[in-house]
XYZ file of C-alpha atoms in Angstrom:
172
model
C 13.888 0.668 -17.723
C 13.334 3.709 -18.305
C 10.235 4.003 -17.019
C 8.841 5.975 -20.718
C 11.033 8.888 -20.380
C 14.489 9.022 -22.543
C 16.634 9.819 -20.814
C 19.600 11.310 -23.029
C 17.453 12.840 -24.069
C 15.365 14.328 -21.747
C 12.410 13.313 -23.630
C 9.053 10.981 -22.979
C 8.517 8.406 -25.581
C 5.078 8.063 -26.401
C 3.254 4.026 -24.529
C -0.002 2.398 -25.751
C -1.780 5.503 -22.974
C -0.823 8.123 -25.598
C -2.438 5.809 -28.575
C -5.219 5.862 -26.748
C -5.657 9.174 -25.937
C -4.710 10.196 -29.188
C -7.507 8.088 -30.146
C -10.075 9.819 -27.760
C -8.975 13.304 -29.005
C -9.564 12.381 -32.499
C -13.334 10.868 -32.281
C -13.443 13.200 -29.518
C -12.367 16.229 -30.344
C -15.050 18.101 -27.975
C -13.675 17.112 -24.749
C -10.853 18.097 -22.666
C -8.984 15.067 -22.347
C -6.081 16.559 -20.381
C -6.742 14.311 -17.441
C -7.463 10.509 -19.373
C -3.613 10.061 -19.657
C -2.659 10.931 -16.202
C -5.713 8.605 -14.704
C -4.919 5.454 -17.065
C -1.255 5.770 -16.045
C -2.747 5.748 -12.380
C -4.670 3.312 -12.902
C -1.878 0.576 -14.208
C 0.487 1.872 -11.978
C -1.508 0.933 -8.806
C -2.237 -2.652 -10.404
C 1.370 -3.244 -11.123
C 2.316 -1.999 -7.628
C -0.049 -4.273 -6.410
C 1.847 -7.093 -7.287
C 4.865 -5.581 -6.791
C 4.492 -4.742 -3.289
C 2.842 -8.871 -2.580
C 6.110 -9.542 -4.212
C 8.304 -9.313 -0.676
C 5.386 -10.267 1.502
C 4.915 -13.478 0.171
C 9.334 -14.361 0.969
C 7.715 -13.997 5.034
C 5.048 -15.911 4.018
C 2.245 -13.329 4.280
C -0.776 -11.843 2.724
C -1.588 -8.072 2.549
C -3.900 -7.974 4.898
C -1.784 -10.236 7.028
C 1.202 -7.226 6.717
C -1.622 -5.246 7.953
C -2.239 -6.262 11.210
C 1.659 -7.428 12.285
C 2.246 -3.235 10.697
C -0.523 -2.042 13.164
C 0.794 -4.183 15.779
C 4.314 -2.836 15.632
C 3.627 0.861 14.691
C 1.450 0.909 18.361
C 4.484 0.893 19.903
C 5.824 -1.541 22.524
C 3.974 -3.623 23.793
C 2.804 -3.806 20.352
C -0.639 -4.455 21.673
C -3.953 -3.698 20.416
C -7.415 -4.599 21.109
C -10.141 -5.377 18.271
C -12.066 -2.600 17.550
C -8.143 -0.344 17.597
C -7.091 -2.836 14.843
C -10.635 -2.389 13.038
C -10.346 0.992 12.994
C -7.282 1.496 11.719
C -7.655 -0.917 8.934
C -10.771 0.274 8.295
C -12.351 -2.928 8.108
C -15.116 -5.193 10.610
C -14.196 -6.768 13.397
C -15.474 -10.335 11.820
C -12.666 -9.610 9.263
C -9.778 -8.752 11.712
C -11.170 -12.026 13.342
C -10.349 -13.982 10.469
C -7.174 -12.271 10.294
C -6.181 -13.008 13.602
C -7.174 -16.048 13.810
C -4.547 -16.834 11.184
C -2.134 -14.874 12.156
C -2.560 -16.341 15.698
C -2.082 -19.988 13.793
C 1.051 -18.956 12.823
C 2.444 -17.971 16.195
C 2.551 -15.002 14.437
C -0.139 -12.874 16.860
C -1.483 -13.861 19.997
C -4.268 -13.132 21.940
C -4.761 -12.567 25.564
C -8.187 -11.529 28.296
C -7.952 -8.580 28.839
C -7.468 -7.857 32.549
C -9.556 -4.201 32.897
C -12.635 -5.629 30.993
C -13.161 -10.122 30.908
C -15.452 -9.418 27.966
C -12.548 -8.420 25.523
C -9.032 -9.450 24.539
C -5.902 -8.251 23.056
C -4.005 -8.954 20.989
C 0.260 -9.022 20.974
C 3.151 -9.613 18.819
C 5.336 -12.931 19.424
C 8.628 -12.888 19.485
C 8.193 -14.104 16.425
C 5.480 -11.601 14.873
C 7.913 -8.764 15.457
C 11.290 -10.628 13.918
C 8.731 -11.478 10.876
C 6.749 -7.600 10.416
C 10.708 -6.012 11.214
C 11.540 -8.504 8.299
C 8.881 -8.191 5.706
C 9.237 -4.280 6.665
C 12.860 -3.905 6.196
C 11.868 -5.055 2.504
C 8.592 -3.663 1.683
C 10.430 -0.399 2.324
C 13.329 -1.310 0.273
C 10.798 -2.556 -3.065
C 9.405 1.229 -2.176
C 12.824 2.723 -2.989
C 13.896 1.117 -5.675
C 10.501 2.116 -7.411
C 10.758 5.705 -6.036
C 14.449 5.965 -7.088
C 13.881 6.481 -10.884
C 12.163 9.558 -9.828
C 13.882 12.937 -8.691
C 13.531 14.079 -5.300
C 12.427 16.976 -6.975
C 9.674 14.561 -8.498
C 8.616 12.310 -5.674
C 7.818 15.682 -3.369
C 6.038 16.864 -6.344
C 3.754 13.256 -6.523
C 3.481 13.040 -3.343
C 2.140 17.101 -3.612
C -0.031 16.140 -6.571
C -1.610 12.691 -5.030
C -2.511 14.644 -1.823
C -4.375 17.402 -3.557
C -5.633 14.595 -5.468
C -7.309 12.525 -2.964
C -8.125 15.674 -1.007
C -10.580 16.115 -4.196
C -12.689 13.014 -3.314
């Protein structure tokens, strides 16, 4: 798939979003619709990306939520241990939500919880050996999937997209 670009000619091939923009331009010529196509394509892309991101995780028996927790623990570096409040902060979710994920991951043998020796009211969450093997394999597949998708862009396009998204995120 050429992603809507005619590679041989170097021109865009009109898509369904172009049709919608043209219809609205006809109906509302008083409005500047130059951003409509951009954000409509981003919406469609994000939905398709979500499905594409789930596939490699499914192969490792992980949900997106499981992957987030295991990734946060693994990225913390050795010994790959955090306390629940740190996980909650990193993942921007409630402690109750973290607890549900941890219960599932602990039952699967991917994480373990131990009392915090410095604060016996709290506990630490760490990757098990199985959890580390799982997240390393899942993360590698996840990154390969992103590389596959991004390979349709030139290095310059990748940088331009990254820069543009950074600016747009600041605008929100």
